[in-house]
Structures are given as structure tokens and as C-alpha cells.
PDB file of C-alpha atoms in Angstrom:
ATOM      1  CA  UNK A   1       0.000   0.000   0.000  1.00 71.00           C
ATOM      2  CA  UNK A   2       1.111   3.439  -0.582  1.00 77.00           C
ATOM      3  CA  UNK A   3       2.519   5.320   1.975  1.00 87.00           C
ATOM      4  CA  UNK A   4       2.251   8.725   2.062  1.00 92.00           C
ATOM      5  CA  UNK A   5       4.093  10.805   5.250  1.00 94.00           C
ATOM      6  CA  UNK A   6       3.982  14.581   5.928  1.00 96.00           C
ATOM      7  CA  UNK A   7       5.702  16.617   8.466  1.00 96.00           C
ATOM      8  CA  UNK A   8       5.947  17.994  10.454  1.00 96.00           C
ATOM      9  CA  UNK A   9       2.254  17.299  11.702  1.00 95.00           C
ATOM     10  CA  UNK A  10       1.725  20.524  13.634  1.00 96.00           C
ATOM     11  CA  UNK A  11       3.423  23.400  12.679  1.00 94.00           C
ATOM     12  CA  UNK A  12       3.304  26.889  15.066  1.00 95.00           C
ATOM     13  CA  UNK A  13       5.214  29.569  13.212  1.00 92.00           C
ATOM     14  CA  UNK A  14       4.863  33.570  13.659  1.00 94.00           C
ATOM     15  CA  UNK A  15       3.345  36.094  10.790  1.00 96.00           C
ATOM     16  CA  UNK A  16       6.119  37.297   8.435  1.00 96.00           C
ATOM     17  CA  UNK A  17       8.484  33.887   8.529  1.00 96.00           C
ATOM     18  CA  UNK A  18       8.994  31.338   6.169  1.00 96.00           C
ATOM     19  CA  UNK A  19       8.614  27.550   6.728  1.00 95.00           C
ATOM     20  CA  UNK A  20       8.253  24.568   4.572  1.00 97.00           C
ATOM     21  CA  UNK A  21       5.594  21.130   5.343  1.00 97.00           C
ATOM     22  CA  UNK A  22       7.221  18.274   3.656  1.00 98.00           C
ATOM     23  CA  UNK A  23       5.274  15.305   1.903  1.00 97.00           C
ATOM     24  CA  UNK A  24       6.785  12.240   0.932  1.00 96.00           C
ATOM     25  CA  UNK A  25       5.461   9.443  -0.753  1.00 93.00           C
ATOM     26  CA  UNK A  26       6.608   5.678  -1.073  1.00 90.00           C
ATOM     27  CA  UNK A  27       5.673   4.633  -4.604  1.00 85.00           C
ATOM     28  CA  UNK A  28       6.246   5.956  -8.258  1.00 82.00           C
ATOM     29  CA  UNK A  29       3.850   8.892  -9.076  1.00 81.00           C
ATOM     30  CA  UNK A  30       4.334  12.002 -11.088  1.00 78.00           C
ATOM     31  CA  UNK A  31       0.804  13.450 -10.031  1.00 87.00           C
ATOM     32  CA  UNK A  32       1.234  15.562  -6.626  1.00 92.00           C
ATOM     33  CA  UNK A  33      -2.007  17.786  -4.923  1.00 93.00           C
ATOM     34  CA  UNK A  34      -2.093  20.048  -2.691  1.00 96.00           C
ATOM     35  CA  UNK A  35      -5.181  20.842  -0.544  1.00 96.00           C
ATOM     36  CA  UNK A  36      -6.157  23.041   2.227  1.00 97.00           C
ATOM     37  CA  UNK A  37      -9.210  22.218   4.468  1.00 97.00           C
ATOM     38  CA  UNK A  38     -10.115  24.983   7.223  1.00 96.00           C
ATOM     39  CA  UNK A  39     -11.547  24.036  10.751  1.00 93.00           C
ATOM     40  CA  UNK A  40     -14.830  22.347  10.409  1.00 92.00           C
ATOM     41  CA  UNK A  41     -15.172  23.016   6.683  1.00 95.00           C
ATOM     42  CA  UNK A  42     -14.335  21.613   3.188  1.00 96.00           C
ATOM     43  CA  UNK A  43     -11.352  20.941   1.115  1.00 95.00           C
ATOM     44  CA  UNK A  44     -10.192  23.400  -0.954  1.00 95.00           C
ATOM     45  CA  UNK A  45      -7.715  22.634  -4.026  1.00 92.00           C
ATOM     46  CA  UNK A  46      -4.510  24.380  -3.879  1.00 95.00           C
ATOM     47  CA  UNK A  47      -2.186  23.061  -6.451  1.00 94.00           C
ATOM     48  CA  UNK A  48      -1.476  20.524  -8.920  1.00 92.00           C
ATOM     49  CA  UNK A  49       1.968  19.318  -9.905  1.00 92.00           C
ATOM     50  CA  UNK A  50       1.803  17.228 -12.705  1.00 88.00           C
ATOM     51  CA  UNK A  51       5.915  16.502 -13.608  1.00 87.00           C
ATOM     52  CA  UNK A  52       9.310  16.314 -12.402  1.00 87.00           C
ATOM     53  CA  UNK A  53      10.433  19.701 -11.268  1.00 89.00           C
ATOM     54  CA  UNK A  54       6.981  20.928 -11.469  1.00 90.00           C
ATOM     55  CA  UNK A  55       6.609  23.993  -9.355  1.00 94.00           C
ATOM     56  CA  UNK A  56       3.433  26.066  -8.915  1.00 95.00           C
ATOM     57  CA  UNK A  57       2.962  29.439  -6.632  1.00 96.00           C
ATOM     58  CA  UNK A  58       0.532  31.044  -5.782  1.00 94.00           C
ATOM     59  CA  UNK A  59       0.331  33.909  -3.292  1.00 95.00           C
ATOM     60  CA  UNK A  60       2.636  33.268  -0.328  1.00 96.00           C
ATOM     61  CA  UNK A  61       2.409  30.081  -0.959  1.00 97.00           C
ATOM     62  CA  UNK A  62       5.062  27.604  -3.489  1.00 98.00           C
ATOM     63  CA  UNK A  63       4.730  24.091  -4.491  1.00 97.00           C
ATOM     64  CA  UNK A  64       6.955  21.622  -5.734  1.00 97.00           C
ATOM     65  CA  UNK A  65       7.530  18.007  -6.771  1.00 95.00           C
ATOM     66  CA  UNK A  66      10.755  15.874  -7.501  1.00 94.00           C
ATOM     67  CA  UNK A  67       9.731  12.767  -8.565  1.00 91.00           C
ATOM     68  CA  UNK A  68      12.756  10.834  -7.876  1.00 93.00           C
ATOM     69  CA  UNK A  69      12.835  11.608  -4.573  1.00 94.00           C
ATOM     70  CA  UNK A  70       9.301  10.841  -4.199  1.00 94.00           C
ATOM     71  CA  UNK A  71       9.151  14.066  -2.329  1.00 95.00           C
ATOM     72  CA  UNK A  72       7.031  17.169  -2.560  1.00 96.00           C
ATOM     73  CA  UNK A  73       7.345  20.194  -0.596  1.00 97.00           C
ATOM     74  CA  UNK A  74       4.673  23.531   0.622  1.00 98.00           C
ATOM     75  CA  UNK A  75       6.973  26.639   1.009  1.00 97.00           C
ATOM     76  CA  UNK A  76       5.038  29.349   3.375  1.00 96.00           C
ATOM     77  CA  UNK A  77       6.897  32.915   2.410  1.00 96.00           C
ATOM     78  CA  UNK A  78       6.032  35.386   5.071  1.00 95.00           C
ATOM     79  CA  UNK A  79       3.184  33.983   7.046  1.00 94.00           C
ATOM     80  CA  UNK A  80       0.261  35.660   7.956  1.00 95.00           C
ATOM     81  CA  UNK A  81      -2.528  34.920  10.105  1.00 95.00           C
ATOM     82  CA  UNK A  82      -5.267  34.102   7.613  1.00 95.00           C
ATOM     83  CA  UNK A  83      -3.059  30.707   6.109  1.00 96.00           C
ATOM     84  CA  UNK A  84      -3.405  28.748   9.295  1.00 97.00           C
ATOM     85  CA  UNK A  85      -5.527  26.034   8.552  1.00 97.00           C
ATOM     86  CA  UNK A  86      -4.665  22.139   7.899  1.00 97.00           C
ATOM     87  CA  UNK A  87      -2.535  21.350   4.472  1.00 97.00           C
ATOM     88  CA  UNK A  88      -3.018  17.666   2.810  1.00 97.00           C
ATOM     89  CA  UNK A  89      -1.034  16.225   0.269  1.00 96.00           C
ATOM     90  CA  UNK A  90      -2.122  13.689  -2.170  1.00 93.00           C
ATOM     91  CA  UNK A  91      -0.974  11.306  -4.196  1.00 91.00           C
ATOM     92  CA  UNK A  92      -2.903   9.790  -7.864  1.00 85.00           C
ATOM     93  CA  UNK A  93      -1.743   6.234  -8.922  1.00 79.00           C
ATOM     94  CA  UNK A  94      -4.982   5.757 -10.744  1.00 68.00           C
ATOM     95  CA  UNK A  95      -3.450   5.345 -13.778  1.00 66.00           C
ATOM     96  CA  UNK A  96      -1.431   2.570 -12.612  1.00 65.00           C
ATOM     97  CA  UNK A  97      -3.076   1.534  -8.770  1.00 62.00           C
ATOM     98  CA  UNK A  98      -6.257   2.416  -9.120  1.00 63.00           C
ATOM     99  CA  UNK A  99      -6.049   4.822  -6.192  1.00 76.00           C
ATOM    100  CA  UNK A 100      -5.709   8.126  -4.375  1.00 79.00           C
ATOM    101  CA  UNK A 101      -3.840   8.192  -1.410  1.00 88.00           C
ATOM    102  CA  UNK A 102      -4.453  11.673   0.974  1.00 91.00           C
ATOM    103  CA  UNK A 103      -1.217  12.553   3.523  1.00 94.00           C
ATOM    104  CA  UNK A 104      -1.637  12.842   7.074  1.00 92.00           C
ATOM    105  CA  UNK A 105      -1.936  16.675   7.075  1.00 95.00           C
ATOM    106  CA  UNK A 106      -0.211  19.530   8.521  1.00 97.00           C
ATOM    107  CA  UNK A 107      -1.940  21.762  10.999  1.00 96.00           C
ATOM    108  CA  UNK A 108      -0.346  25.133  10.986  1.00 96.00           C
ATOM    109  CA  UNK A 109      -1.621  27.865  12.990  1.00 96.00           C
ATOM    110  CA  UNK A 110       0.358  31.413  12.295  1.00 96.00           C
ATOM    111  CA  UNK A 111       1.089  33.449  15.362  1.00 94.00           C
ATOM    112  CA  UNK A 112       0.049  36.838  14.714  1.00 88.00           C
TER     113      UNK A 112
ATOM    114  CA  UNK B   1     -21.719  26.299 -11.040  1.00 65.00           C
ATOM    115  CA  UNK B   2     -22.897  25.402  -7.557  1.00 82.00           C
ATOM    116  CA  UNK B   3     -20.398  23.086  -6.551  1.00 94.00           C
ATOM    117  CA  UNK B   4     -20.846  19.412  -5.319  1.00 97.00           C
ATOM    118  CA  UNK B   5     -23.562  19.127  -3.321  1.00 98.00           C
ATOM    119  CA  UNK B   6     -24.053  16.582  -0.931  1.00 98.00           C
ATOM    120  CA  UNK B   7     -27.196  15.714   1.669  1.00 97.00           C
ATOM    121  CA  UNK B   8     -28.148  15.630   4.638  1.00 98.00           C
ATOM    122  CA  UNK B   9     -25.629  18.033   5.718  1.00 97.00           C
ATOM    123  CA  UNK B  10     -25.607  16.675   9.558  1.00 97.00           C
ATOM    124  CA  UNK B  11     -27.037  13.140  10.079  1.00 97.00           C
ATOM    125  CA  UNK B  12     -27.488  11.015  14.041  1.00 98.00           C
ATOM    126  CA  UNK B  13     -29.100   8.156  14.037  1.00 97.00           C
ATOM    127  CA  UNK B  14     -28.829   5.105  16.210  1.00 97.00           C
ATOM    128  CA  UNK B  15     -26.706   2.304  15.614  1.00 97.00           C
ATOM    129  CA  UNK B  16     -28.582  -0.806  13.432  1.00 97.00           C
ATOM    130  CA  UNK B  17     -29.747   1.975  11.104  1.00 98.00           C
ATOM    131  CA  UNK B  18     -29.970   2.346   7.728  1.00 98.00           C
ATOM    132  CA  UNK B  19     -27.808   5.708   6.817  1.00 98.00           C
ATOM    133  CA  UNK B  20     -28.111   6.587   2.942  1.00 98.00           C
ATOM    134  CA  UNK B  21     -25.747   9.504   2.024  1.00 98.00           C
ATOM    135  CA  UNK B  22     -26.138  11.735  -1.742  1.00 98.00           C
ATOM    136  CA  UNK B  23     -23.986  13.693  -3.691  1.00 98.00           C
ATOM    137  CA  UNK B  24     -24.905  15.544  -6.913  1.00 98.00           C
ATOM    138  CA  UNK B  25     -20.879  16.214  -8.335  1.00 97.00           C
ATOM    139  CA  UNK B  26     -20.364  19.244 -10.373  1.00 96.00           C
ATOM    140  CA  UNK B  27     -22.091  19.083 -14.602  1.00 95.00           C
ATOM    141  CA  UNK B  28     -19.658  17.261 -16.551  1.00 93.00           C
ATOM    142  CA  UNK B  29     -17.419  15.824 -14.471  1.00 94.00           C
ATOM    143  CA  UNK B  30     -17.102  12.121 -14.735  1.00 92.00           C
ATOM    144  CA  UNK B  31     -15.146  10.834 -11.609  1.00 93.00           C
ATOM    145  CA  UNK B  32     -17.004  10.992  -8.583  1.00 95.00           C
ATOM    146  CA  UNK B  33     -14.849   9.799  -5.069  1.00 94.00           C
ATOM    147  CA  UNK B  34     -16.312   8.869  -1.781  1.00 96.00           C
ATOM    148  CA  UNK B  35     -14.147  10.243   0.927  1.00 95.00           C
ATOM    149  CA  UNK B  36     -14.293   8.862   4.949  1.00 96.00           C
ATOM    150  CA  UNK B  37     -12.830  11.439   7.491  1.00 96.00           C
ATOM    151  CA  UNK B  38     -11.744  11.012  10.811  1.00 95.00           C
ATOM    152  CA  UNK B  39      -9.305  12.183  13.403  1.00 91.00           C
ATOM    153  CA  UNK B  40      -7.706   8.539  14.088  1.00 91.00           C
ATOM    154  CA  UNK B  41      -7.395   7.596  10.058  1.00 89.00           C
ATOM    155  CA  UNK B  42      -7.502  10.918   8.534  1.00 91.00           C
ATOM    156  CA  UNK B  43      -8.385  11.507   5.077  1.00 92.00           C
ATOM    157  CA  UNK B  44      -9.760   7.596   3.345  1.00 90.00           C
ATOM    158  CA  UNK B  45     -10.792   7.339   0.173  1.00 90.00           C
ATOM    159  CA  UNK B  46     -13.429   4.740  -0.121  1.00 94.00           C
ATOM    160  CA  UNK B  47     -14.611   4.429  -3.799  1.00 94.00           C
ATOM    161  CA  UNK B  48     -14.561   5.952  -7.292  1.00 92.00           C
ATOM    162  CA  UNK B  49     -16.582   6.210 -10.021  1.00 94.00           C
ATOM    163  CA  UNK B  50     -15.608   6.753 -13.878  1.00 92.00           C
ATOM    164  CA  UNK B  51     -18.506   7.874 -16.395  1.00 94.00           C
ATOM    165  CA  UNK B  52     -20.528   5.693 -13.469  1.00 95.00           C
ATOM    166  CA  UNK B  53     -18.295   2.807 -12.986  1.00 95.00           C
ATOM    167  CA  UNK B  54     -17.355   1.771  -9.774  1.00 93.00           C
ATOM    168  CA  UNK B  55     -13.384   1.733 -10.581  1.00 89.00           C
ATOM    169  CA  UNK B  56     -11.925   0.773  -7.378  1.00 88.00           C
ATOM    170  CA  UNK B  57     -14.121   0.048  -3.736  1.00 89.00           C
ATOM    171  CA  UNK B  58     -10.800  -1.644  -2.299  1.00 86.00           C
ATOM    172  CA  UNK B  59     -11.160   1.239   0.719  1.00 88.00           C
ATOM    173  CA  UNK B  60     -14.818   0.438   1.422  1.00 92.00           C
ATOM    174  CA  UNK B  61     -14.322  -0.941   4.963  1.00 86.00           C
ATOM    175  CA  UNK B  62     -16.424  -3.812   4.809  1.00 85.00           C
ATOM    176  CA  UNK B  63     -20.152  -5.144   3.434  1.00 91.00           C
ATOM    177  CA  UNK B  64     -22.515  -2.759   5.523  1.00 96.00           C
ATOM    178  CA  UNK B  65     -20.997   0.049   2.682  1.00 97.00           C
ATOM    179  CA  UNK B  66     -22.359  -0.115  -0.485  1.00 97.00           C
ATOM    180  CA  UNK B  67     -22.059   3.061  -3.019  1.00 97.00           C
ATOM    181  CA  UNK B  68     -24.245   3.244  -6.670  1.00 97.00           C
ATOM    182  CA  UNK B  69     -24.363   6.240  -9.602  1.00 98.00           C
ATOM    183  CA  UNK B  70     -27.292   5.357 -11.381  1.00 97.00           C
ATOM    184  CA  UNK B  71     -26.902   8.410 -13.511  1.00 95.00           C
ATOM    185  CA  UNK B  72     -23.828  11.682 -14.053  1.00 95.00           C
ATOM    186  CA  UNK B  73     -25.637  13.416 -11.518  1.00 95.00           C
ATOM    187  CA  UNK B  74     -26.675  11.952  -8.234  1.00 97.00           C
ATOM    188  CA  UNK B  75     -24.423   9.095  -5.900  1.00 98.00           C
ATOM    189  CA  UNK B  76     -25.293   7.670  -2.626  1.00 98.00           C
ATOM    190  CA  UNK B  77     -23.369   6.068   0.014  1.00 98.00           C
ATOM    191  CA  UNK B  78     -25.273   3.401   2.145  1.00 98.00           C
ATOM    192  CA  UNK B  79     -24.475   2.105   5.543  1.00 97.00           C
ATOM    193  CA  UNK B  80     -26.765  -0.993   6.189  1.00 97.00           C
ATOM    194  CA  UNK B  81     -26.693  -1.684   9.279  1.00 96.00           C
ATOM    195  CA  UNK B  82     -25.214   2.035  10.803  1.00 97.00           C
ATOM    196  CA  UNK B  83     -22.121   1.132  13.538  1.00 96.00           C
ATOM    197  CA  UNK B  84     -21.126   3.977  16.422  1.00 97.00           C
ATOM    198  CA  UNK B  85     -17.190   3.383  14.636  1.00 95.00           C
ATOM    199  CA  UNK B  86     -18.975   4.626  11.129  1.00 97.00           C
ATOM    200  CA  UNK B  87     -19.282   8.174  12.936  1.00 97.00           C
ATOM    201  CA  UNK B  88     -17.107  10.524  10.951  1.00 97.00           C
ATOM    202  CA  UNK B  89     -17.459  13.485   7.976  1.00 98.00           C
ATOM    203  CA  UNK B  90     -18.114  12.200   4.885  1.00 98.00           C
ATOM    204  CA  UNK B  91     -17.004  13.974   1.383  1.00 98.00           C
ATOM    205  CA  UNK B  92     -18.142  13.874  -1.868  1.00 97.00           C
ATOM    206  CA  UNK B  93     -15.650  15.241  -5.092  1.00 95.00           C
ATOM    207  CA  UNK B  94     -15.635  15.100  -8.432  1.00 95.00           C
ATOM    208  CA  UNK B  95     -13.178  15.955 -11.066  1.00 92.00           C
ATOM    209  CA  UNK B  96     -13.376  17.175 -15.234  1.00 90.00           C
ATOM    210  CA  UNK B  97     -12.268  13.837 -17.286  1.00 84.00           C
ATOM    211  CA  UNK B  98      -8.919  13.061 -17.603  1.00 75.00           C
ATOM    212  CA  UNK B  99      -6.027  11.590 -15.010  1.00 65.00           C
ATOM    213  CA  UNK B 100      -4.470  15.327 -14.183  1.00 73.00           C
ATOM    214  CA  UNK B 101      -7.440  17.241 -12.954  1.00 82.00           C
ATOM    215  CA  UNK B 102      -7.861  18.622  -9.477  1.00 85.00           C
ATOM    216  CA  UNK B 103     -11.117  17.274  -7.240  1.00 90.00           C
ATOM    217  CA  UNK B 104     -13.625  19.562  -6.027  1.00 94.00           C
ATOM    218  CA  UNK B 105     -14.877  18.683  -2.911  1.00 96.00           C
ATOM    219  CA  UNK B 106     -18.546  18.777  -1.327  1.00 97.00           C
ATOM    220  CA  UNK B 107     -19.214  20.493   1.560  1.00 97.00           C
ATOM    221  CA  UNK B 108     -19.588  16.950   3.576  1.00 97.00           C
ATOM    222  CA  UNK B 109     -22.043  15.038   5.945  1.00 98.00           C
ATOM    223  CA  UNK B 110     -21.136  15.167   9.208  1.00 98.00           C
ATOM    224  CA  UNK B 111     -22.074  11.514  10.395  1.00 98.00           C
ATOM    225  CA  UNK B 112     -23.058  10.472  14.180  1.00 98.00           C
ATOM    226  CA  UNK B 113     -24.328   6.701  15.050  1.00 98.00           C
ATOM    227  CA  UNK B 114     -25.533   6.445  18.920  1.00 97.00           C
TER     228      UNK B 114
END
């Protein structure tokens, strides 16, 4: 079964500094997502990565994927308040496993 | 476009139950995904659907789930008989055709079995 590991699980870090969640992944896949949920609500899609050396930004927030590593990484640039919320990886082997496999999700709350 | 929308929002019942859960996925997307959420195993994904087609059920947990798509537009999830363990959020997505595109995800049913 895939195996799919984020960290750090919690993350406390204070508006205006940079930090980076982690997502690694224990099969071959070159289809990464990125999703944010908020307390009590949905899932909202943040990026997709789609190749090796993909990267995607958007706001204060950059994504990237090296597929040989099996490794994907969430770069916060100068936190603010308003990103804390829970961020999910995910990994698609449907084209070969038949499956989508979610991380276990970082919780980062941003100091103000 | 209205998004996925799922129903009931909020469902308790007691445990022996029948629990049927729907989902309407956004107009012309063609996979639909039944998602399980809970604070001990996180995000599950529990079956998907292609133009209909039950692809893969391998995370159903076990017979009391069953999931159908009669049509593009409507899904349910069934719990037959309704355990207090089945208690959790469940999510509803579906995605444009094609193996790169992004899921959009219901607003959920937040499940509790006495």
C-alpha cells in the first residue's frame, strides 16, 4: 500500500516567517495535490503538480515536486494569520493503482 | 456552477440503522470519489466512479458500505446496518475527465451513530 508521510504534523510559526511542510510518498507517481481544508469546513484545491520539477505558486504560498525523490514540498513565504488552517497532500496512482492516497496533514496555525 | 452538493448536511441516528448519504458532483465531471474522514485515520478514500463505474471500492471498509451512480448526476453512500465506529465526515468530489485534474470537494455530511 502506498505510503504517504507529511511533516511535520503541527506546525506553530509567527506572521512574516517562512517555513516549509514536507510530503513524501513511497511509490512511483508524477501526479502531486495540494489541498487546504479549514476548521470544520471543506477541502479546498490548492495546487497541482503534474511533472518532475513541477513547481506552482501562488500567493505566499510555493509548491513543488521531484519525482525521484518521491518528495514534494509547501513553502510558506512570510506567514500571515489568515493561512493557518490544515494542508493535505495527495498522491494519484490511478493510472497505474487504481487509487488516491491523501497525507496525514499539517496543521499550521500562524502566530500573529 | 454550484459546486458538489451533498445531503443531509448533519445526520445522528442510532446504531442498526440504515444511513443513505447523496452527492450531486459538479455538470460534466465524470469521476465521482467517496471520501471517509476522521481524526484517528484521517483523510480515506473509499470508492470511485468513472462515467458511473465503480473503478476501485478496495477502501470500502467492509459489506454494511455499499455506493451506486445510477446516472452523471446523483451518488449515494449506504451504511446498512449504521455502527457507532462509522461516525465521521463524509465527502463527496468530483473531477473534469482526464487523469491530471484537481477534485472539487462537497461540503460533507457530518455523520453520528448512537
Amino acid at each position: 500500500e502506498l505510503k504517504v508521510e507529511q511533516n511535520p504534523l503541527f506546525l506553530s510559526m509567527q506572521e512574516g516567517k517562512n517555513y516549509t511542510i514536507y510530503c513524501n510518498y513511497s511509490t512511483t507517481s508524477d501526479r502531486l495535490y495540494w489541498y487546504r481544508q479549514d476548521p470544520g469546513k471543506s477541502l479546498e484545491s490548492l495546487f497541482v503538480l503534474l511533472s518532475n520539477g513541477a513547481v506552482k505558486q501562488e500567493g505566499r504560498l510555493m509548491a513543488s515536486l521531484d519525482t525521484k525523490a518521491r518528495l514534494s514540498t509547501l513553502h510558506i513565504t512570510a506567514a500571515v494569520h489568515d493561512l493557518s488552517a490544515t494542508y493535505f497532500c495527495a498522491v494519484d496512482i490511478r493510472n497505474t493503482g487504481n487509487q488516491f492516497y491523501f497525507g496525514t496533514g499539517t496543521s499550521l496555525t500562524v502566530i500573529p | 456552477d454550484a459546486g458538489v452538493i451533498q445531503s443531509p448536511r448533519h445526520e445522528v441516528t442510532e446504531m442498526g440503522q440504515e444511513v443513505t448519504l447523496r452527492c450531486k458532483p459538479i455538470s460534466g465531471h465524470d469521476y465521482l470519489f467517496w471520501y471517509r474522514q476522521t481524526m484517528m485515520r484521517g483523510l480515506e478514500l473509499l470508492i470511485y466512479f468513472n462515467n458511473n463505474v465503480p473503478i476501485d471500492d478496495s477502501g470500502m471498509p467492509e459489506d454494511r458500505f455499499s455506493a451506486k451512480m445510477p446516472n452523471a448526476s446523483f451518488s449515494t453512500l449506504k451504511i446498512q446496518p449504521s455502527e457507532p465506529r462509522d461516525s465521521a465526515v463524509y465527502f463527496c468530489a468530483s473531477s473534469r475527465p482526464g487523469w491530471s485534474e484537481t477534485q472539487y470537494f462537497g461540503p460533507g455530511t457530518r455523520l453520528l451513530v448512537l
